[in-house]
Amino acid sequence: MGDKQTDAARPMHFNLYNRFAELMLVVGLDENTGLTRFHKGANAEEEEDAEEDSLSLLFFQQYEAQVLAAISSSKALVFQPHLMEDPSYPSRPDIANGGTHNFQDLRKSRLAKGSGSRRQVQAVNAAVIKQHLNKGDSSKSMPDLPLSKDAIESITTFCFPDNAHIYRHKPDSNIHFLVLTDVSGSKTYASCLTFYKPYRLTKDSGGTIQFELLTNPSWKQESRSSVDCFIPQCCVLVSKYPYFYAMKECLSCMISHVERDLEEMYQFIKDFTYTMTMAPVPPAGNVIVEMSVYNLSVSLFPSESPEKPVIDLPLHLAFLCFPVDDLLSIFTAILCEERLVFVSFNYALLTTIMESFLYYILPMTWRFTYVPILSASSLELLEAPGTFMMGCHSKHLDVVEQVEGLVVVNIDEGTVNINPVTSSAMGGYHHHSLTMSTASSLTSSISSGIHERSEMVVIDQTTQAIPSLPEEPAKLFKNICKRAKFQMELSDVQ
């Protein structure tokens, strides 16, 4: 009888099938994770010894970001320093005014007592998260999260494609977009807000680094035992629907709240996430859903028909980046199922431009591997056989250009090129530009040559070519583009 009363006292959880947001993840570094360096090499001991001399070396290291918290419509989990669930989420009317501990209090209770705002932290291995996820006592919580365990474990790679760094000066907060595809081909969409929190790192006599969150930063001179820095964290809003810019607008109102003290940050994120998960998306047709998020009005526009996806991207940005001839070349390369790699210094532009081209080819769809953001540790995937469309930072352009047969789309420079393929007839390399005037002289990226590539067959560049589009439709398209006017919005993407 007592159990029935306890269950009845718990709030009812309403899970919308067509909810706007599925989950909010907080990823990054904080006082509970410590600073775990990425891929320590053979000289790790020498680096650690050198680190004893000065904390300034921390600015030149790369660190493994970790999942800090996960919040859905019915669950609020914190992963560091231990996997715990907030028993007061969602808020109940009887505790709306306080009187119970939330999961931020649980975090504090598990830390060293008597340390105040400074906490002694040991570095946490990235495998700790996997251990917690696999624990029997956590099985009650994990199945209720709308994102799979594998996706949660790998999300840090996409939030920080170049790994996490700490900074002396505060970088600008920014947003980029993700598209996660599971083994069945189903896509999950996410918008990532990266922000930076001020910390003071102090090394005690025992060599342990202590973290102090600076709520009112008053910077002091760097010393051998103390340094002020900015540490990155990322809020990831996950959805089943490609409402990229709607998620971006919602995340924009979070910046002033998440950069403050921890308790306010997590309380705000819980309230924010619950609002997002209780907002429905409109069905296909003419109905528009408008929601208010902290005095910010956000409109969710429906798709034209159930067969068409939601369009929540400025589709004209690609026209600002590329000449008309190159747009047609990219379009043709996609239809011919080439191996394409998009590069840009702006991670937000990668997903935006690549998704735009997938809209351009509708009602046809891209059936092959699709990775809008490739991390620095996954560049070897560029040499994978078969057809794919991937994106990476322009700093890796030298690596991209070494892979034969790739169609390289440089968003920053507005150019399209194909990497040279070794010619058995000429025994050399040739570099071509993928414009309509020269498309007939370019090689195909082995759309039917998966077996040829696996057998390392050398292909003559002049034997295959990307065909040109029919002359009349191409001419009509060019004439329309000459009359069209676009606004300069590239810098506003992030």
Coordinates of C-alpha atoms in Angstrom, one line a residue:
M1 CA 0.0 0.0 0.0
G2 CA 2.9 2.3 0.8
D3 CA 4.5 1.6 -2.5
K4 CA 1.2 2.6 -4.3
Q5 CA 1.1 5.8 -2.5
T6 CA 4.7 6.6 -3.3
D7 CA 4.1 5.9 -7.0
A8 CA 1.0 8.0 -7.0
A9 CA 2.9 10.9 -5.5
R10 CA 5.3 10.9 -8.4
P11 CA 4.5 13.2 -11.3
M12 CA 3.0 11.8 -14.4
H13 CA 5.3 11.9 -17.4
F14 CA 3.8 12.9 -20.7
N15 CA 6.0 11.8 -23.6
L16 CA 5.1 13.4 -26.9
Y17 CA 5.7 11.3 -30.0
N18 CA 6.3 14.4 -32.2
R19 CA 8.1 16.5 -29.6
F20 CA 10.5 19.2 -30.8
A21 CA 13.5 18.1 -28.7
E22 CA 14.4 14.7 -27.5
L23 CA 17.3 15.3 -25.1
M24 CA 19.8 17.8 -23.8
L25 CA 23.4 16.7 -23.3
V26 CA 26.1 18.7 -21.5
V27 CA 29.6 17.8 -22.7
G28 CA 33.0 19.1 -21.8
L29 CA 35.4 19.6 -18.9
D30 CA 34.8 20.7 -15.4
E31 CA 36.1 20.2 -11.8
N32 CA 34.7 16.7 -11.7
T33 CA 36.3 15.3 -14.9
G34 CA 39.7 16.9 -14.5
L35 CA 42.0 17.3 -17.5
T36 CA 42.5 14.0 -19.3
R37 CA 45.0 14.4 -22.1
F38 CA 44.1 13.0 -25.5
H39 CA 46.3 10.1 -26.7
K40 CA 49.3 10.3 -24.4
G41 CA 52.4 9.3 -26.4
A42 CA 55.6 7.5 -25.6
N43 CA 56.9 10.7 -24.0
A44 CA 54.0 11.0 -21.6
E45 CA 56.2 10.7 -18.5
E46 CA 58.5 13.4 -19.8
E47 CA 55.5 15.7 -20.5
E48 CA 54.2 15.1 -17.0
D49 CA 57.6 15.9 -15.5
A50 CA 57.7 19.1 -17.6
E51 CA 54.2 19.9 -16.5
E52 CA 55.4 20.0 -12.9
D53 CA 57.5 23.1 -13.8
S54 CA 54.7 25.3 -15.2
L55 CA 50.9 25.2 -15.5
S56 CA 51.2 27.2 -18.8
L57 CA 51.9 23.9 -20.6
L58 CA 48.2 23.1 -20.1
F59 CA 47.3 25.5 -22.8
F60 CA 49.2 23.5 -25.5
Q61 CA 47.5 20.1 -24.7
Q62 CA 44.4 18.5 -26.1
Y63 CA 41.9 17.0 -23.7
E64 CA 39.2 14.4 -23.9
A65 CA 35.8 15.9 -23.3
Q66 CA 33.3 13.8 -21.4
V67 CA 29.5 13.7 -21.0
L68 CA 28.6 15.7 -17.9
A69 CA 24.8 15.4 -17.8
A70 CA 21.8 14.1 -19.9
I71 CA 18.3 15.5 -19.5
S72 CA 15.1 14.3 -21.2
S73 CA 11.5 14.8 -20.6
S74 CA 11.4 12.4 -17.7
K75 CA 15.1 11.9 -16.6
A76 CA 17.9 14.1 -15.4
L77 CA 21.2 12.2 -15.1
V78 CA 24.6 13.5 -14.1
F79 CA 27.6 11.5 -15.2
Q80 CA 30.4 13.1 -13.1
P81 CA 31.8 12.3 -10.7
H82 CA 29.4 9.4 -10.6
L83 CA 26.3 8.4 -12.5
M84 CA 23.3 9.8 -10.5
E85 CA 19.7 10.6 -11.2
D86 CA 17.9 13.7 -10.0
P87 CA 14.9 12.4 -8.0
S88 CA 13.1 15.8 -8.1
Y89 CA 12.9 16.0 -11.9
P90 CA 10.5 16.8 -13.4
S91 CA 9.5 19.3 -10.7
R92 CA 6.5 18.5 -8.7
P93 CA 4.1 21.1 -7.4
D94 CA 4.8 20.2 -3.8
I95 CA 8.5 21.0 -4.2
A96 CA 8.3 23.8 -6.6
N97 CA 9.4 26.3 -3.9
G98 CA 12.3 24.2 -2.7
G99 CA 12.7 21.9 0.2
T100 CA 14.4 19.0 -1.6
H101 CA 17.8 18.3 -3.0
N102 CA 18.4 18.3 -6.7
F103 CA 21.0 16.5 -8.6
Q104 CA 23.4 19.4 -8.3
D105 CA 23.3 18.9 -4.6
L106 CA 24.0 15.3 -5.2
R107 CA 27.1 16.2 -7.1
K108 CA 28.3 18.4 -4.2
S109 CA 27.6 15.7 -1.6
R110 CA 29.8 13.2 -3.4
L111 CA 32.8 15.5 -3.6
A112 CA 35.5 16.0 -0.9
K113 CA 34.0 17.7 2.1
G114 CA 35.2 20.9 3.5
S115 CA 36.9 22.0 0.2
G116 CA 34.5 24.9 -0.4
S117 CA 34.5 26.1 -3.9
R118 CA 37.8 24.5 -4.6
R119 CA 37.7 20.8 -5.2
Q120 CA 40.6 18.4 -5.4
V121 CA 40.2 16.5 -8.6
Q122 CA 41.8 13.4 -10.0
A123 CA 41.9 12.9 -13.8
V124 CA 39.0 10.7 -14.9
N125 CA 39.6 8.2 -17.7
A126 CA 37.1 8.4 -20.7
A127 CA 36.3 4.7 -20.0
V128 CA 34.7 5.7 -16.8
I129 CA 31.6 6.8 -18.7
K130 CA 31.3 3.4 -20.4
Q131 CA 31.7 1.7 -17.1
H132 CA 28.9 3.7 -15.6
L133 CA 26.7 3.1 -18.6
N134 CA 27.3 -0.7 -18.4
K135 CA 26.6 -0.9 -14.7
G136 CA 23.6 -2.9 -13.6
D137 CA 22.3 -0.2 -11.3
S138 CA 22.2 2.3 -14.2
S139 CA 20.1 0.0 -16.4
K140 CA 17.0 1.5 -14.9
S141 CA 17.9 5.0 -16.2
M142 CA 19.6 4.5 -19.5
P143 CA 16.8 2.7 -21.4
D144 CA 14.5 5.7 -20.8
L145 CA 16.8 8.1 -22.6
P146 CA 15.8 8.7 -26.2
L147 CA 19.4 8.6 -27.4
S148 CA 21.2 5.3 -27.6
K149 CA 24.1 4.4 -25.3
D150 CA 26.5 4.3 -28.3
A151 CA 25.4 7.7 -29.4
I152 CA 25.9 9.2 -26.0
E153 CA 29.4 7.7 -25.7
S154 CA 30.4 9.1 -29.1
I155 CA 28.8 12.5 -28.9
T156 CA 31.9 14.1 -27.5
T157 CA 33.8 13.4 -30.7
F158 CA 31.3 15.5 -32.7
C159 CA 31.0 18.3 -30.1
F160 CA 34.7 18.9 -30.1
P161 CA 36.0 17.6 -33.5
D162 CA 39.5 18.9 -32.7
N163 CA 39.4 17.8 -29.1
A164 CA 39.0 20.1 -26.2
H165 CA 41.5 22.9 -25.3
I166 CA 41.7 25.4 -22.5
Y167 CA 42.4 29.1 -23.3
R168 CA 44.0 32.1 -21.7
H169 CA 41.5 34.4 -23.3
K170 CA 37.8 33.7 -23.7
P171 CA 36.8 32.6 -27.2
D172 CA 33.5 33.6 -28.7
S173 CA 30.6 31.3 -28.0
N174 CA 29.5 29.5 -31.2
I175 CA 27.0 27.0 -32.6
H176 CA 27.5 24.1 -35.0
F177 CA 25.1 21.4 -36.2
L178 CA 25.3 17.6 -36.2
V179 CA 23.6 14.8 -38.2
L180 CA 23.9 11.4 -36.5
T181 CA 23.0 8.3 -38.6
D182 CA 22.5 4.9 -37.0
V183 CA 23.0 1.5 -38.6
S184 CA 19.4 1.4 -39.9
G185 CA 19.8 4.8 -41.7
S186 CA 17.6 6.8 -39.3
K187 CA 18.9 10.3 -38.7
T188 CA 19.1 12.3 -35.5
Y189 CA 19.8 16.0 -35.6
A190 CA 21.5 18.2 -33.0
S191 CA 22.6 21.8 -32.5
C192 CA 25.7 22.3 -30.2
L193 CA 26.3 25.5 -28.3
T194 CA 29.9 25.7 -27.2
F195 CA 30.7 28.2 -24.4
Y196 CA 33.6 28.8 -22.0
K197 CA 33.6 29.1 -18.2
P198 CA 36.3 30.9 -16.2
Y199 CA 38.3 28.8 -13.9
R200 CA 41.4 29.2 -11.7
L201 CA 43.7 26.2 -11.7
T202 CA 45.9 25.8 -8.7
K203 CA 48.5 23.1 -8.1
D204 CA 49.0 22.2 -4.5
S205 CA 52.2 20.9 -2.8
G206 CA 51.3 17.3 -3.8
G207 CA 51.0 18.1 -7.5
T208 CA 47.2 17.8 -7.6
I209 CA 45.4 20.4 -9.7
Q210 CA 42.4 22.1 -7.9
F211 CA 39.6 23.8 -9.9
E212 CA 37.9 27.0 -8.7
L213 CA 35.0 28.3 -10.8
L214 CA 35.2 32.1 -11.0
T215 CA 31.7 33.5 -10.7
N216 CA 33.1 37.1 -10.7
P217 CA 36.4 36.8 -12.5
S218 CA 39.2 39.0 -11.2
W219 CA 42.2 38.0 -13.1
K220 CA 45.5 37.8 -11.5
Q221 CA 49.0 37.4 -12.7
E222 CA 50.0 33.9 -13.8
S223 CA 52.3 32.1 -11.4
R224 CA 54.0 28.7 -11.2
S225 CA 51.3 27.3 -8.9
S226 CA 48.2 29.1 -10.2
V227 CA 46.7 30.1 -13.6
D228 CA 43.4 31.6 -14.8
C229 CA 41.8 30.1 -17.9
F230 CA 38.6 29.4 -19.8
I231 CA 37.4 25.8 -20.0
P232 CA 35.0 24.7 -22.8
Q233 CA 31.6 23.1 -22.3
C234 CA 28.9 22.3 -24.8
C235 CA 25.1 22.1 -24.6
V236 CA 23.7 19.7 -27.2
L237 CA 20.0 19.9 -28.1
V238 CA 19.0 16.7 -29.9
S239 CA 15.9 16.3 -32.1
K240 CA 14.3 13.8 -34.5
Y241 CA 13.5 16.6 -36.8
P242 CA 15.9 18.9 -38.8
Y243 CA 14.9 22.1 -37.1
F244 CA 18.5 23.4 -37.1
Y245 CA 17.8 27.1 -36.9
A246 CA 14.9 26.8 -34.5
M247 CA 17.3 24.9 -32.2
K248 CA 19.9 27.5 -32.8
E249 CA 17.5 30.3 -31.7
C250 CA 16.5 28.4 -28.6
L251 CA 20.2 27.8 -27.6
S252 CA 21.0 31.5 -28.1
C253 CA 19.0 32.5 -25.0
M254 CA 21.0 30.1 -22.8
I255 CA 24.5 31.7 -23.0
S256 CA 24.0 34.2 -20.2
H257 CA 22.6 31.5 -17.9
V258 CA 25.0 28.6 -18.5
E259 CA 28.1 30.6 -17.9
R260 CA 27.2 31.4 -14.3
D261 CA 27.4 29.3 -11.2
L262 CA 26.8 25.5 -11.5
E263 CA 23.5 25.4 -9.5
E264 CA 21.9 28.1 -11.7
M265 CA 23.3 26.5 -14.8
Y266 CA 21.8 23.0 -14.2
Q267 CA 18.5 24.3 -12.9
F268 CA 18.1 26.5 -16.0
I269 CA 19.0 23.6 -18.3
K270 CA 16.4 21.3 -16.6
D271 CA 13.7 23.9 -17.0
F272 CA 14.8 24.7 -20.6
T273 CA 14.9 21.1 -21.7
Y274 CA 11.5 20.3 -20.2
T275 CA 10.0 23.1 -22.1
M276 CA 11.6 22.0 -25.4
T277 CA 10.5 18.3 -24.9
M278 CA 6.9 19.4 -24.2
A279 CA 6.7 21.5 -27.4
P280 CA 5.1 19.6 -30.4
V281 CA 6.2 19.9 -34.0
P282 CA 3.5 20.8 -36.5
P283 CA 2.2 18.1 -38.9
A284 CA 2.6 18.6 -42.6
G285 CA 0.4 21.3 -44.0
N286 CA -0.3 24.9 -43.0
V287 CA -0.2 24.8 -39.2
I288 CA 2.7 26.7 -37.6
V289 CA 3.6 26.1 -34.0
E290 CA 5.0 29.1 -32.1
M291 CA 6.6 28.7 -28.7
S292 CA 8.0 31.2 -26.2
V293 CA 11.3 30.4 -24.6
Y294 CA 12.4 33.0 -22.0
N295 CA 10.7 35.9 -23.9
L296 CA 12.1 34.6 -27.2
S297 CA 9.4 33.6 -29.8
V298 CA 10.4 30.7 -32.0
S299 CA 8.3 29.5 -34.9
L300 CA 8.3 25.9 -36.1
F301 CA 7.2 25.7 -39.7
P302 CA 5.8 22.4 -41.1
S303 CA 6.8 20.5 -44.2
E304 CA 4.8 20.9 -47.3
S305 CA 3.7 17.2 -47.4
P306 CA 4.4 14.1 -45.3
E307 CA 6.8 12.9 -48.0
K308 CA 9.0 16.0 -47.8
P309 CA 11.4 16.8 -44.9
V310 CA 11.2 20.0 -42.8
I311 CA 13.2 22.8 -44.3
D312 CA 14.7 25.0 -41.5
L313 CA 17.9 26.2 -43.3
P314 CA 18.6 29.2 -45.4
L315 CA 19.0 27.3 -48.7
H316 CA 20.5 30.3 -50.5
L317 CA 23.8 30.3 -48.6
A318 CA 25.3 27.9 -51.1
F319 CA 24.7 30.5 -53.8
L320 CA 26.7 32.9 -51.8
C321 CA 29.6 30.5 -51.6
F322 CA 30.0 29.1 -55.1
P323 CA 29.7 30.4 -58.7
V324 CA 26.8 29.0 -60.6
D325 CA 29.0 26.7 -62.7
D326 CA 30.4 25.1 -59.6
L327 CA 27.0 24.7 -58.0
L328 CA 26.0 22.7 -61.1
S329 CA 29.2 20.6 -60.8
I330 CA 28.5 19.7 -57.2
F331 CA 24.9 18.9 -58.0
T332 CA 26.1 16.6 -60.8
A333 CA 28.8 14.9 -58.7
I334 CA 26.1 14.1 -56.0
L335 CA 23.8 12.6 -58.6
C336 CA 26.7 10.6 -60.0
E337 CA 27.4 9.2 -56.5
E338 CA 30.9 10.5 -56.3
R339 CA 33.1 10.5 -53.2
L340 CA 32.7 14.1 -52.0
V341 CA 34.5 15.9 -49.2
F342 CA 33.4 19.4 -48.1
V343 CA 36.0 21.6 -46.2
S344 CA 35.6 24.8 -44.3
F345 CA 37.0 26.6 -41.3
N346 CA 33.5 27.1 -40.0
Y347 CA 32.0 23.9 -38.7
A348 CA 28.5 25.4 -38.8
L349 CA 28.8 26.0 -42.5
L350 CA 29.7 22.4 -43.2
T351 CA 26.4 20.9 -42.1
T352 CA 24.4 23.9 -43.5
I353 CA 25.9 23.6 -47.0
M354 CA 25.8 19.8 -47.2
E355 CA 22.2 19.6 -46.0
S356 CA 21.3 22.3 -48.6
F357 CA 22.6 20.1 -51.4
L358 CA 20.6 17.2 -50.1
Y359 CA 17.5 19.4 -50.3
Y360 CA 18.5 20.4 -53.8
I361 CA 18.4 16.8 -55.1
L362 CA 14.9 16.0 -53.7
P363 CA 12.9 13.9 -54.4
M364 CA 16.0 11.8 -54.8
T365 CA 17.9 10.9 -51.6
W366 CA 21.5 10.3 -50.7
R367 CA 21.7 6.6 -49.8
F368 CA 25.4 6.3 -48.8
T369 CA 27.6 7.3 -45.9
Y370 CA 27.0 10.8 -44.7
V371 CA 29.2 12.4 -42.1
P372 CA 28.9 16.3 -42.1
I373 CA 31.6 16.7 -39.5
L374 CA 34.6 14.4 -39.4
S375 CA 36.9 14.7 -36.4
A376 CA 40.6 15.0 -36.5
S377 CA 41.1 11.5 -35.2
S378 CA 38.9 10.0 -37.9
L379 CA 40.5 11.4 -41.1
E380 CA 41.5 7.9 -42.2
L381 CA 37.9 7.3 -43.1
L382 CA 38.5 9.5 -46.2
E383 CA 40.4 6.5 -47.7
A384 CA 37.4 4.1 -47.1
P385 CA 36.1 2.4 -50.3
G386 CA 32.7 3.1 -51.7
T387 CA 30.6 6.3 -52.0
F388 CA 30.4 8.9 -49.3
M389 CA 29.8 12.5 -48.5
M390 CA 31.9 13.9 -45.6
G391 CA 33.0 17.3 -44.2
C392 CA 36.1 18.3 -42.3
H393 CA 37.9 21.5 -41.1
S394 CA 40.0 23.3 -43.8
K395 CA 43.1 22.8 -41.6
H396 CA 43.1 19.2 -42.8
L397 CA 43.0 20.2 -46.4
D398 CA 46.6 18.8 -47.0
V399 CA 45.4 15.4 -45.8
V400 CA 42.3 15.5 -48.0
E401 CA 44.3 16.4 -51.1
Q402 CA 46.4 13.3 -50.7
V403 CA 43.5 10.9 -51.2
E404 CA 43.1 10.1 -54.8
G405 CA 39.8 10.6 -56.6
L406 CA 38.0 12.7 -54.0
V407 CA 35.8 15.5 -55.2
V408 CA 37.0 18.3 -52.8
V409 CA 34.4 21.1 -52.3
N410 CA 36.1 24.1 -50.6
I411 CA 33.4 26.2 -49.1
D412 CA 35.7 29.0 -47.9
E413 CA 37.2 29.6 -51.4
G414 CA 34.2 28.6 -53.4
T415 CA 36.0 26.1 -55.5
V416 CA 35.4 22.5 -56.6
N417 CA 38.3 20.2 -57.5
I418 CA 39.0 16.6 -58.0
N419 CA 42.1 15.0 -56.6
P420 CA 44.3 13.5 -59.3
V421 CA 44.3 9.7 -59.8
T422 CA 47.5 7.9 -60.9
S423 CA 47.4 7.4 -64.7
S424 CA 48.8 4.2 -66.1
A425 CA 49.2 5.8 -69.4
M426 CA 51.0 9.0 -68.4
G427 CA 52.5 7.8 -65.1
G428 CA 51.9 11.2 -63.5
Y429 CA 49.4 13.3 -61.7
H430 CA 47.0 15.8 -63.2
H431 CA 44.8 18.3 -61.4
H432 CA 41.5 19.4 -62.8
S433 CA 38.8 21.9 -61.9
L434 CA 35.2 20.6 -61.6
T435 CA 33.6 23.4 -63.6
M436 CA 31.0 22.8 -66.3
S437 CA 33.5 23.8 -69.0
T438 CA 35.9 21.1 -68.0
A439 CA 33.6 18.5 -66.5
S440 CA 33.9 16.2 -69.5
S441 CA 37.6 15.8 -68.8
L442 CA 37.3 14.7 -65.2
T443 CA 37.4 11.3 -63.7
S444 CA 34.5 9.7 -61.9
S445 CA 35.3 8.7 -58.3
I446 CA 34.7 5.1 -59.2
S447 CA 31.0 5.1 -58.8
S448 CA 31.0 1.6 -60.2
G449 CA 34.6 0.8 -59.2
I450 CA 34.5 -0.4 -55.6
H451 CA 36.0 -3.7 -56.7
E452 CA 38.6 -1.9 -58.8
R453 CA 39.6 0.2 -55.8
S454 CA 39.8 -2.7 -53.5
E455 CA 42.1 -4.4 -55.9
M456 CA 44.3 -1.3 -56.3
V457 CA 43.7 -1.1 -60.0
V458 CA 45.3 2.1 -61.5
I459 CA 42.8 4.0 -63.5
D460 CA 43.5 6.4 -66.4
Q461 CA 42.0 9.8 -65.7
T462 CA 40.8 10.2 -69.2
T463 CA 38.7 7.0 -69.3
Q464 CA 35.8 8.2 -67.1
A465 CA 34.1 11.6 -66.7
I466 CA 31.4 13.3 -64.7
P467 CA 28.7 14.1 -67.4
S468 CA 27.4 17.6 -67.9
L469 CA 23.9 18.5 -67.2
P470 CA 21.6 19.0 -70.2
E471 CA 22.4 22.3 -71.8
E472 CA 18.9 23.9 -71.7
P473 CA 18.1 23.3 -68.0
A474 CA 21.7 24.4 -67.1
K475 CA 21.2 27.6 -69.1
L476 CA 17.8 28.3 -67.5
F477 CA 19.3 27.8 -64.1
K478 CA 22.1 30.3 -64.8
N479 CA 19.7 32.9 -66.1
I480 CA 17.6 32.6 -63.0
C481 CA 20.7 32.9 -60.7
K482 CA 21.7 36.1 -62.5
R483 CA 18.4 37.8 -61.6
A484 CA 18.4 36.5 -58.0
K485 CA 19.6 38.6 -55.1
F486 CA 20.9 37.2 -51.9
Q487 CA 21.7 38.7 -48.5
M488 CA 25.1 38.3 -46.9
E489 CA 24.4 35.9 -44.0
L490 CA 27.4 33.6 -44.0
S491 CA 28.9 35.2 -40.9
D492 CA 25.6 34.7 -39.0
V493 CA 25.6 30.9 -39.3
Q494 CA 27.5 30.4 -36.0

